[in-house]
PDB file of C-alpha atoms in Angstrom:
ATOM      1  CA  MET U   1      10.529  -6.848  36.712  1.00 60.00           C
ATOM      2  CA  SER U   2       7.652  -6.170  34.357  1.00 73.00           C
ATOM      3  CA  PRO U   3       6.638  -8.755  31.971  1.00 84.00           C
ATOM      4  CA  LEU U   4       8.019  -8.202  28.037  1.00 94.00           C
ATOM      5  CA  VAL U   5       5.280  -7.702  25.889  1.00 96.00           C
ATOM      6  CA  PHE U   6       4.819  -8.609  22.257  1.00 97.00           C
ATOM      7  CA  VAL U   7       2.679  -7.115  19.744  1.00 97.00           C
ATOM      8  CA  GLY U   8       1.341  -8.922  16.309  1.00 97.00           C
ATOM      9  CA  ILE U   9      -0.809  -6.650  14.157  1.00 97.00           C
ATOM     10  CA  ASP U  10      -2.475  -7.608  11.097  1.00 97.00           C
ATOM     11  CA  VAL U  11      -3.288  -4.890   8.322  1.00 96.00           C
ATOM     12  CA  SER U  12      -5.975  -4.718   5.751  1.00 94.00           C
ATOM     13  CA  GLN U  13      -7.147  -2.329   3.684  1.00 93.00           C
ATOM     14  CA  ALA U  14      -9.867  -1.679   5.935  1.00 94.00           C
ATOM     15  CA  ARG U  15      -8.957  -2.351   9.589  1.00 95.00           C
ATOM     16  CA  LEU U  16      -5.870  -2.873  11.577  1.00 96.00           C
ATOM     17  CA  ASP U  17      -6.354  -6.035  14.261  1.00 96.00           C
ATOM     18  CA  ILE U  18      -3.808  -6.120  17.169  1.00 96.00           C
ATOM     19  CA  ALA U  19      -3.230  -8.698  19.377  1.00 96.00           C
ATOM     20  CA  VAL U  20      -0.843  -8.165  22.586  1.00 96.00           C
ATOM     21  CA  ARG U  21       1.049 -10.941  24.376  1.00 95.00           C
ATOM     22  CA  PRO U  22       0.254 -10.837  27.418  1.00 92.00           C
ATOM     23  CA  GLY U  23      -2.751  -8.657  26.700  1.00 89.00           C
ATOM     24  CA  ALA U  24      -6.032  -8.130  24.771  1.00 87.00           C
ATOM     25  CA  SER U  25      -6.545  -8.070  21.343  1.00 92.00           C
ATOM     26  CA  SER U  26      -8.186  -4.979  19.787  1.00 93.00           C
ATOM     27  CA  SER U  27      -9.506  -3.597  16.171  1.00 95.00           C
ATOM     28  CA  HIS U  28      -9.009  -0.494  14.510  1.00 95.00           C
ATOM     29  CA  PRO U  29     -10.321   1.040  11.414  1.00 95.00           C
ATOM     30  CA  HIS U  30      -7.365   1.765   8.863  1.00 95.00           C
ATOM     31  CA  ASN U  31      -7.360   5.056   8.603  1.00 94.00           C
ATOM     32  CA  GLU U  32      -5.081   7.878  10.117  1.00 93.00           C
ATOM     33  CA  SER U  33      -6.959   8.873  13.154  1.00 94.00           C
ATOM     34  CA  ALA U  34      -6.469   5.240  14.030  1.00 94.00           C
ATOM     35  CA  ILE U  35      -2.912   5.135  13.193  1.00 95.00           C
ATOM     36  CA  ALA U  36      -1.872   7.887  15.652  1.00 95.00           C
ATOM     37  CA  ALA U  37      -4.443   6.374  18.284  1.00 95.00           C
ATOM     38  CA  VAL U  38      -2.674   2.752  17.949  1.00 95.00           C
ATOM     39  CA  VAL U  39       0.851   4.807  18.220  1.00 96.00           C
ATOM     40  CA  GLU U  40      -0.380   6.099  21.487  1.00 95.00           C
ATOM     41  CA  GLN U  41      -1.836   2.664  22.722  1.00 93.00           C
ATOM     42  CA  LEU U  42       1.543   0.966  22.416  1.00 95.00           C
ATOM     43  CA  CYS U  43       3.542   3.810  23.461  1.00 95.00           C
ATOM     44  CA  ALA U  44       1.832   3.614  26.695  1.00 93.00           C
ATOM     45  CA  LEU U  45       2.475  -0.718  26.545  1.00 93.00           C
ATOM     46  CA  SER U  46       6.616   0.023  25.841  1.00 93.00           C
ATOM     47  CA  PRO U  47       6.407  -3.269  23.642  1.00 96.00           C
ATOM     48  CA  THR U  48       9.512  -5.372  23.566  1.00 96.00           C
ATOM     49  CA  LEU U  49       8.835  -6.015  19.882  1.00 97.00           C
ATOM     50  CA  ILE U  50       5.976  -5.486  17.366  1.00 97.00           C
ATOM     51  CA  VAL U  51       5.618  -7.296  14.140  1.00 97.00           C
ATOM     52  CA  LEU U  52       3.290  -6.893  11.211  1.00 96.00           C
ATOM     53  CA  GLU U  53       3.602  -8.824   7.769  1.00 95.00           C
ATOM     54  CA  ALA U  54       4.333  -6.978   4.564  1.00 90.00           C
ATOM     55  CA  THR U  55       1.125  -6.570   2.813  1.00 90.00           C
ATOM     56  CA  GLY U  56       2.110  -4.733  -0.667  1.00 84.00           C
ATOM     57  CA  GLY U  57       2.610  -1.456   0.892  1.00 85.00           C
ATOM     58  CA  MET U  58      -0.341  -1.216   2.838  1.00 92.00           C
ATOM     59  CA  GLU U  59       1.443  -1.721   6.237  1.00 92.00           C
ATOM     60  CA  ILE U  60       3.872   1.259   5.515  1.00 89.00           C
ATOM     61  CA  PRO U  61       2.077   4.034   6.967  1.00 92.00           C
ATOM     62  CA  LEU U  62       1.555   2.459  10.206  1.00 95.00           C
ATOM     63  CA  THR U  63       5.014   1.194  10.038  1.00 94.00           C
ATOM     64  CA  SER U  64       6.438   4.184   9.331  1.00 91.00           C
ATOM     65  CA  ALA U  65       4.297   5.838  12.514  1.00 94.00           C
ATOM     66  CA  LEU U  66       5.205   3.178  14.844  1.00 95.00           C
ATOM     67  CA  ALA U  67       9.182   3.592  14.158  1.00 92.00           C
ATOM     68  CA  THR U  68       9.024   7.499  14.203  1.00 91.00           C
ATOM     69  CA  ALA U  69       7.580   6.735  17.900  1.00 94.00           C
ATOM     70  CA  GLY U  70      10.662   5.005  18.433  1.00 93.00           C
ATOM     71  CA  LEU U  71       9.053   1.865  18.649  1.00 94.00           C
ATOM     72  CA  PRO U  72      10.623  -1.736  17.776  1.00 96.00           C
ATOM     73  CA  VAL U  73       8.967  -2.761  14.759  1.00 96.00           C
ATOM     74  CA  VAL U  74       9.749  -5.860  12.161  1.00 95.00           C
ATOM     75  CA  VAL U  75       8.071  -6.214   8.732  1.00 94.00           C
ATOM     76  CA  VAL U  76       8.360  -9.958   8.328  1.00 93.00           C
ATOM     77  CA  ASN U  77       8.041 -12.060   5.119  1.00 90.00           C
ATOM     78  CA  PRO U  78       4.171 -13.683   5.156  1.00 92.00           C
ATOM     79  CA  ARG U  79       5.644 -17.120   4.003  1.00 91.00           C
ATOM     80  CA  GLN U  80       7.807 -17.322   7.368  1.00 92.00           C
ATOM     81  CA  VAL U  81       4.532 -16.119   9.409  1.00 94.00           C
ATOM     82  CA  ARG U  82       2.747 -18.986   7.596  1.00 94.00           C
ATOM     83  CA  ASP U  83       5.087 -21.647   7.966  1.00 94.00           C
ATOM     84  CA  PHE U  84       5.294 -21.279  11.487  1.00 95.00           C
ATOM     85  CA  ALA U  85       1.345 -20.926  12.323  1.00 93.00           C
ATOM     86  CA  LYS U  86       1.087 -24.066  10.384  1.00 93.00           C
ATOM     87  CA  ALA U  87       4.152 -25.450  12.610  1.00 93.00           C
ATOM     88  CA  SER U  88       2.159 -24.305  15.791  1.00 91.00           C
ATOM     89  CA  GLY U  89      -1.113 -25.728  14.873  1.00 91.00           C
ATOM     90  CA  HIS U  90      -2.999 -22.786  13.602  1.00 88.00           C
ATOM     91  CA  LEU U  91      -4.786 -23.775  10.706  1.00 87.00           C
ATOM     92  CA  ALA U  92      -7.655 -21.519  10.364  1.00 87.00           C
ATOM     93  CA  LYS U  93      -7.044 -18.289   9.108  1.00 89.00           C
ATOM     94  CA  THR U  94      -8.876 -14.796  10.070  1.00 92.00           C
ATOM     95  CA  ASP U  95      -7.328 -11.216  10.574  1.00 92.00           C
ATOM     96  CA  ALA U  96      -7.658 -11.388  14.159  1.00 92.00           C
ATOM     97  CA  LEU U  97      -6.404 -14.842  14.406  1.00 93.00           C
ATOM     98  CA  ASP U  98      -3.480 -13.750  12.217  1.00 94.00           C
ATOM     99  CA  ALA U  99      -2.517 -10.803  14.809  1.00 95.00           C
ATOM    100  CA  GLN U 100      -2.188 -13.447  17.384  1.00 95.00           C
ATOM    101  CA  VAL U 101      -0.020 -15.604  15.313  1.00 96.00           C
ATOM    102  CA  LEU U 102       2.357 -12.459  14.350  1.00 96.00           C
ATOM    103  CA  ALA U 103       2.070 -11.982  18.282  1.00 96.00           C
ATOM    104  CA  GLN U 104       2.995 -15.268  19.019  1.00 95.00           C
ATOM    105  CA  PHE U 105       6.028 -15.340  16.298  1.00 97.00           C
ATOM    106  CA  ALA U 106       7.023 -11.921  17.783  1.00 96.00           C
ATOM    107  CA  GLU U 107       7.568 -14.073  21.392  1.00 95.00           C
ATOM    108  CA  VAL U 108       9.149 -17.124  20.023  1.00 95.00           C
ATOM    109  CA  MET U 109      11.260 -16.144  16.963  1.00 95.00           C
ATOM    110  CA  ARG U 110      12.176 -12.228  18.006  1.00 96.00           C
ATOM    111  CA  PRO U 111      13.259 -11.029  14.319  1.00 93.00           C
ATOM    112  CA  GLN U 112      15.825  -8.354  14.625  1.00 89.00           C
ATOM    113  CA  PRO U 113      14.366  -4.912  14.198  1.00 88.00           C
ATOM    114  CA  ARG U 114      16.547  -3.087  11.468  1.00 82.00           C
ATOM    115  CA  PRO U 115      16.482   0.503  10.348  1.00 79.00           C
ATOM    116  CA  LEU U 116      13.308   1.394   8.052  1.00 81.00           C
ATOM    117  CA  PRO U 117      13.659   2.788   4.735  1.00 82.00           C
ATOM    118  CA  ASP U 118      13.565   6.581   4.664  1.00 82.00           C
ATOM    119  CA  ALA U 119      10.854   8.005   2.460  1.00 83.00           C
ATOM    120  CA  GLU U 120      13.349   8.929  -0.477  1.00 87.00           C
ATOM    121  CA  THR U 121      14.464   5.600  -0.557  1.00 87.00           C
ATOM    122  CA  ARG U 122      10.523   4.357  -0.160  1.00 86.00           C
ATOM    123  CA  ALA U 123       9.839   7.058  -3.305  1.00 89.00           C
ATOM    124  CA  LEU U 124      12.390   5.311  -5.410  1.00 91.00           C
ATOM    125  CA  ALA U 125      11.403   1.959  -4.766  1.00 89.00           C
ATOM    126  CA  ALA U 126       7.691   2.940  -5.795  1.00 90.00           C
ATOM    127  CA  VAL U 127       9.102   4.335  -9.325  1.00 92.00           C
ATOM    128  CA  LEU U 128      10.971   1.022  -9.367  1.00 92.00           C
ATOM    129  CA  MET U 129       8.346  -0.887  -8.791  1.00 91.00           C
ATOM    130  CA  ARG U 130       6.287   0.809 -11.439  1.00 95.00           C
ATOM    131  CA  ARG U 131       9.042   0.147 -13.877  1.00 94.00           C
ATOM    132  CA  ARG U 132       8.947  -3.560 -13.369  1.00 93.00           C
ATOM    133  CA  GLN U 133       4.873  -3.282 -13.804  1.00 95.00           C
ATOM    134  CA  LEU U 134       5.647  -1.577 -17.096  1.00 97.00           C
ATOM    135  CA  VAL U 135       8.323  -4.151 -18.665  1.00 95.00           C
ATOM    136  CA  GLU U 136       5.594  -7.114 -17.618  1.00 95.00           C
ATOM    137  CA  MET U 137       2.681  -5.429 -19.293  1.00 97.00           C
ATOM    138  CA  LEU U 138       4.710  -4.412 -22.393  1.00 97.00           C
ATOM    139  CA  THR U 139       6.234  -7.998 -22.527  1.00 96.00           C
ATOM    140  CA  ALA U 140       2.400  -9.385 -22.371  1.00 97.00           C
ATOM    141  CA  GLU U 141       1.475  -7.571 -25.135  1.00 97.00           C
ATOM    142  CA  LYS U 142       4.275  -8.104 -27.144  1.00 96.00           C
ATOM    143  CA  ASN U 143       3.047 -11.823 -26.916  1.00 96.00           C
ATOM    144  CA  ARG U 144      -0.313 -10.836 -27.308  1.00 95.00           C
ATOM    145  CA  LEU U 145       0.577  -9.224 -30.694  1.00 94.00           C
ATOM    146  CA  LEU U 146       1.792 -12.539 -32.143  1.00 92.00           C
ATOM    147  CA  SER U 147      -1.328 -13.945 -32.122  1.00 91.00           C
ATOM    148  CA  ALA U 148      -3.807 -10.912 -31.568  1.00 92.00           C
ATOM    149  CA  ALA U 149      -6.425 -11.178 -34.487  1.00 93.00           C
ATOM    150  CA  ALA U 150      -6.167  -8.472 -37.603  1.00 90.00           C
ATOM    151  CA  PRO U 151      -9.194  -5.988 -36.223  1.00 89.00           C
ATOM    152  CA  ILE U 152      -7.289  -5.369 -32.982  1.00 93.00           C
ATOM    153  CA  ARG U 153      -3.265  -5.719 -33.864  1.00 94.00           C
ATOM    154  CA  LYS U 154      -3.494  -1.740 -34.452  1.00 94.00           C
ATOM    155  CA  ARG U 155      -5.121  -1.082 -30.781  1.00 95.00           C
ATOM    156  CA  VAL U 156      -2.290  -3.349 -29.545  1.00 96.00           C
ATOM    157  CA  ARG U 157       0.254  -1.170 -31.343  1.00 96.00           C
ATOM    158  CA  VAL U 158      -0.870   1.851 -30.053  1.00 96.00           C
ATOM    159  CA  HIS U 159      -0.719   0.265 -26.423  1.00 97.00           C
ATOM    160  CA  ILE U 160       2.769  -1.095 -26.915  1.00 97.00           C
ATOM    161  CA  ALA U 161       4.158   2.510 -28.227  1.00 97.00           C
ATOM    162  CA  TRP U 162       2.445   4.230 -24.966  1.00 98.00           C
ATOM    163  CA  LEU U 163       4.272   1.249 -22.461  1.00 97.00           C
ATOM    164  CA  GLU U 164       7.684   2.008 -24.182  1.00 97.00           C
ATOM    165  CA  ARG U 165       7.051   5.915 -23.733  1.00 98.00           C
ATOM    166  CA  GLU U 166       6.106   5.344 -20.137  1.00 97.00           C
ATOM    167  CA  LEU U 167       8.980   3.287 -19.599  1.00 96.00           C
ATOM    168  CA  ASP U 168      11.241   5.703 -20.959  1.00 96.00           C
ATOM    169  CA  GLN U 169      10.206   8.061 -18.676  1.00 96.00           C
ATOM    170  CA  THR U 170      10.239   5.978 -15.815  1.00 96.00           C
ATOM    171  CA  ASN U 171      13.837   5.252 -16.632  1.00 94.00           C
ATOM    172  CA  THR U 172      14.637   8.989 -16.799  1.00 95.00           C
ATOM    173  CA  ASP U 173      12.879   9.299 -13.294  1.00 94.00           C
ATOM    174  CA  LEU U 174      14.652   6.806 -11.752  1.00 93.00           C
ATOM    175  CA  ALA U 175      18.000   8.581 -13.477  1.00 92.00           C
ATOM    176  CA  GLU U 176      17.114  11.567 -12.334  1.00 92.00           C
ATOM    177  CA  ALA U 177      16.080  10.856  -8.823  1.00 91.00           C
ATOM    178  CA  ILE U 178      19.592   9.141  -7.893  1.00 92.00           C
ATOM    179  CA  ARG U 179      21.822  11.775  -9.681  1.00 90.00           C
ATOM    180  CA  HIS U 180      19.736  14.445  -7.426  1.00 89.00           C
ATOM    181  CA  SER U 181      21.018  12.553  -4.220  1.00 88.00           C
ATOM    182  CA  PRO U 182      24.694  13.156  -3.186  1.00 88.00           C
ATOM    183  CA  VAL U 183      24.929   9.727  -1.497  1.00 85.00           C
ATOM    184  CA  TRP U 184      22.943   8.033  -4.257  1.00 89.00           C
ATOM    185  CA  ARG U 185      25.057   9.599  -6.760  1.00 91.00           C
ATOM    186  CA  GLU U 186      28.545   8.493  -5.184  1.00 91.00           C
ATOM    187  CA  LYS U 187      27.045   4.669  -4.709  1.00 89.00           C
ATOM    188  CA  GLU U 188      25.607   4.783  -8.129  1.00 90.00           C
ATOM    189  CA  ASP U 189      29.214   5.638  -9.676  1.00 91.00           C
ATOM    190  CA  LEU U 190      30.898   3.251  -7.563  1.00 91.00           C
ATOM    191  CA  LEU U 191      28.683   0.174  -8.351  1.00 90.00           C
ATOM    192  CA  GLN U 192      28.691   1.101 -12.102  1.00 90.00           C
ATOM    193  CA  SER U 193      32.759   0.936 -12.311  1.00 90.00           C
ATOM    194  CA  VAL U 194      32.100  -2.645 -11.824  1.00 87.00           C
ATOM    195  CA  PRO U 195      31.401  -3.980 -15.328  1.00 85.00           C
ATOM    196  CA  GLY U 196      28.296  -5.993 -15.626  1.00 84.00           C
ATOM    197  CA  VAL U 197      26.430  -3.406 -13.333  1.00 89.00           C
ATOM    198  CA  GLY U 198      24.258  -1.147 -15.304  1.00 89.00           C
ATOM    199  CA  PRO U 199      21.611   1.205 -14.129  1.00 91.00           C
ATOM    200  CA  VAL U 200      18.688  -1.277 -13.376  1.00 91.00           C
ATOM    201  CA  LEU U 201      20.814  -3.214 -11.309  1.00 91.00           C
ATOM    202  CA  THR U 202      21.991   0.405  -9.274  1.00 92.00           C
ATOM    203  CA  SER U 203      18.605   1.596  -8.730  1.00 92.00           C
ATOM    204  CA  THR U 204      17.288  -1.637  -7.493  1.00 91.00           C
ATOM    205  CA  ARG U 205      20.041  -2.316  -5.099  1.00 88.00           C
ATOM    206  CA  LEU U 206      19.644   1.366  -3.716  1.00 89.00           C
ATOM    207  CA  ALA U 207      15.762   1.001  -3.407  1.00 88.00           C
ATOM    208  CA  SER U 208      15.409  -2.966  -2.712  1.00 89.00           C
ATOM    209  CA  LEU U 209      18.585  -3.465  -0.833  1.00 89.00           C
ATOM    210  CA  PRO U 210      19.471  -0.321   1.339  1.00 85.00           C
ATOM    211  CA  GLU U 211      21.408  -3.282   3.741  1.00 84.00           C
ATOM    212  CA  LEU U 212      24.403  -3.486   1.595  1.00 84.00           C
ATOM    213  CA  GLY U 213      27.108  -2.313   3.204  1.00 81.00           C
ATOM    214  CA  THR U 214      26.183  -2.704   6.844  1.00 81.00           C
ATOM    215  CA  LEU U 215      26.049  -6.347   6.832  1.00 84.00           C
ATOM    216  CA  THR U 216      28.714  -9.209   6.484  1.00 88.00           C
ATOM    217  CA  ASN U 217      29.022 -10.993   3.234  1.00 90.00           C
ATOM    218  CA  LYS U 218      27.268 -13.852   4.221  1.00 89.00           C
ATOM    219  CA  GLN U 219      24.371 -12.243   5.920  1.00 88.00           C
ATOM    220  CA  ILE U 220      23.760  -9.859   2.817  1.00 90.00           C
ATOM    221  CA  ALA U 221      24.006 -12.889   0.409  1.00 90.00           C
ATOM    222  CA  ALA U 222      21.429 -15.049   2.738  1.00 87.00           C
ATOM    223  CA  LEU U 223      19.248 -11.909   2.818  1.00 87.00           C
ATOM    224  CA  VAL U 224      18.990 -11.902  -1.051  1.00 90.00           C
ATOM    225  CA  GLY U 225      18.386 -15.042  -1.517  1.00 88.00           C
ATOM    226  CA  VAL U 226      21.750 -16.337  -3.236  1.00 88.00           C
ATOM    227  CA  ALA U 227      23.390 -18.069  -0.549  1.00 87.00           C
ATOM    228  CA  PRO U 228      23.700 -21.811  -1.118  1.00 86.00           C
ATOM    229  CA  LEU U 229      21.893 -23.955   1.353  1.00 82.00           C
ATOM    230  CA  ASN U 230      22.473 -27.090   2.619  1.00 84.00           C
ATOM    231  CA  ARG U 231      20.464 -29.995   1.883  1.00 81.00           C
ATOM    232  CA  ASP U 232      22.075 -32.683   3.771  1.00 81.00           C
ATOM    233  CA  SER U 233      21.096 -35.701   5.832  1.00 82.00           C
ATOM    234  CA  GLY U 234      22.983 -38.683   7.718  1.00 82.00           C
ATOM    235  CA  THR U 235      25.589 -39.856   5.184  1.00 82.00           C
ATOM    236  CA  LEU U 236      23.390 -37.908   2.208  1.00 81.00           C
ATOM    237  CA  ARG U 237      24.954 -34.963   0.831  1.00 84.00           C
ATOM    238  CA  GLY U 238      22.573 -33.370  -1.218  1.00 80.00           C
ATOM    239  CA  ARG U 239      22.802 -30.165  -4.144  1.00 85.00           C
ATOM    240  CA  ARG U 240      23.354 -26.662  -2.676  1.00 82.00           C
ATOM    241  CA  THR U 241      20.680 -24.523  -3.746  1.00 83.00           C
ATOM    242  CA  VAL U 242      19.400 -20.814  -3.492  1.00 81.00           C
ATOM    243  CA  TRP U 243      15.748 -19.897  -2.682  1.00 77.00           C
ATOM    244  CA  GLY U 244      13.994 -17.322  -0.824  1.00 80.00           C
ATOM    245  CA  GLY U 245      15.306 -13.980  -0.054  1.00 84.00           C
ATOM    246  CA  ARG U 246      14.372 -10.580  -2.328  1.00 88.00           C
ATOM    247  CA  ALA U 247      13.421 -12.014  -5.727  1.00 86.00           C
ATOM    248  CA  GLN U 248      13.578  -8.705  -7.392  1.00 87.00           C
ATOM    249  CA  VAL U 249      17.008  -8.160  -6.245  1.00 90.00           C
ATOM    250  CA  ARG U 250      18.297 -11.593  -7.123  1.00 90.00           C
ATOM    251  CA  ALA U 251      16.821 -11.546 -10.584  1.00 89.00           C
ATOM    252  CA  VAL U 252      18.523  -8.506 -11.362  1.00 90.00           C
ATOM    253  CA  LEU U 253      21.847  -9.376 -10.075  1.00 88.00           C
ATOM    254  CA  TYR U 254      21.446 -12.701 -12.498  1.00 89.00           C
ATOM    255  CA  MET U 255      21.701 -10.452 -15.583  1.00 89.00           C
ATOM    256  CA  GLY U 256      24.291  -8.634 -14.001  1.00 86.00           C
ATOM    257  CA  ALA U 257      26.434 -11.981 -13.715  1.00 86.00           C
ATOM    258  CA  ILE U 258      25.549 -12.890 -16.996  1.00 89.00           C
ATOM    259  CA  VAL U 259      26.945  -9.865 -18.315  1.00 86.00           C
ATOM    260  CA  ALA U 260      29.779  -9.728 -16.200  1.00 85.00           C
ATOM    261  CA  ALA U 261      30.684 -13.332 -17.386  1.00 86.00           C
ATOM    262  CA  ARG U 262      31.153 -11.905 -20.506  1.00 86.00           C
ATOM    263  CA  PHE U 263      33.143  -8.847 -20.025  1.00 83.00           C
ATOM    264  CA  ASN U 264      34.325  -8.955 -16.725  1.00 82.00           C
ATOM    265  CA  PRO U 265      38.036 -10.236 -16.557  1.00 83.00           C
ATOM    266  CA  VAL U 266      37.714 -11.073 -12.688  1.00 81.00           C
ATOM    267  CA  ILE U 267      34.579 -13.251 -13.289  1.00 80.00           C
ATOM    268  CA  ARG U 268      35.317 -14.627 -16.874  1.00 76.00           C
ATOM    269  CA  THR U 269      38.975 -16.163 -15.930  1.00 70.00           C
TER     270      THR U 269
END
């Protein structure tokens, strides 16, 4: 019986550091030809599991290539890996060491692979991220205008007007992307039939929570970070709190719940 093989890959802008358990480590430049070589190398190993950290999107090309090749790959939350590293005594941090920790994390924790978002969903998520950036910049500029010196107020107002136009165009792009997809259009109509659910919540759910409908109620609540977590010890019964999960989804769900508490009769009563 061949040994189980676990792989950790640390992705940076310039390098791909790979650790194999059991096996040797390697490092490659981060480019298309190297990604193809890494996929070929790992296919030959028939790994049980490959684990990468989410790195702001830099991991997507490699992850997509691995998944397309039929390899079991999981992208995990960096906080989970860092907590695991501290618990296992790995206090130093380099790219090569991070790859080793990821391989060990794969071997010990065995996170379950989930289907990766398709290209259409990733494109929607990118537009949605841009919308969040525009909203943050618009809020910052409006706050800045309150205390801006007279000579720069005009330029700040010009920038605010430009940001508002960009936000309007981005909202239009989101709506068109959803309406042009029969599957998304059906889901949008279903979601927005619920009082309190608007276009922002709908697009966020489609792009950032594709697992909805494939997991149980408890699993999806834990994934988002709205499942109350116990803090009990002995006879002490601590407060139940929610934390972790997908912050961007949780934020829009909160705003939707605020509106629903006023207008949705099921929640209001």
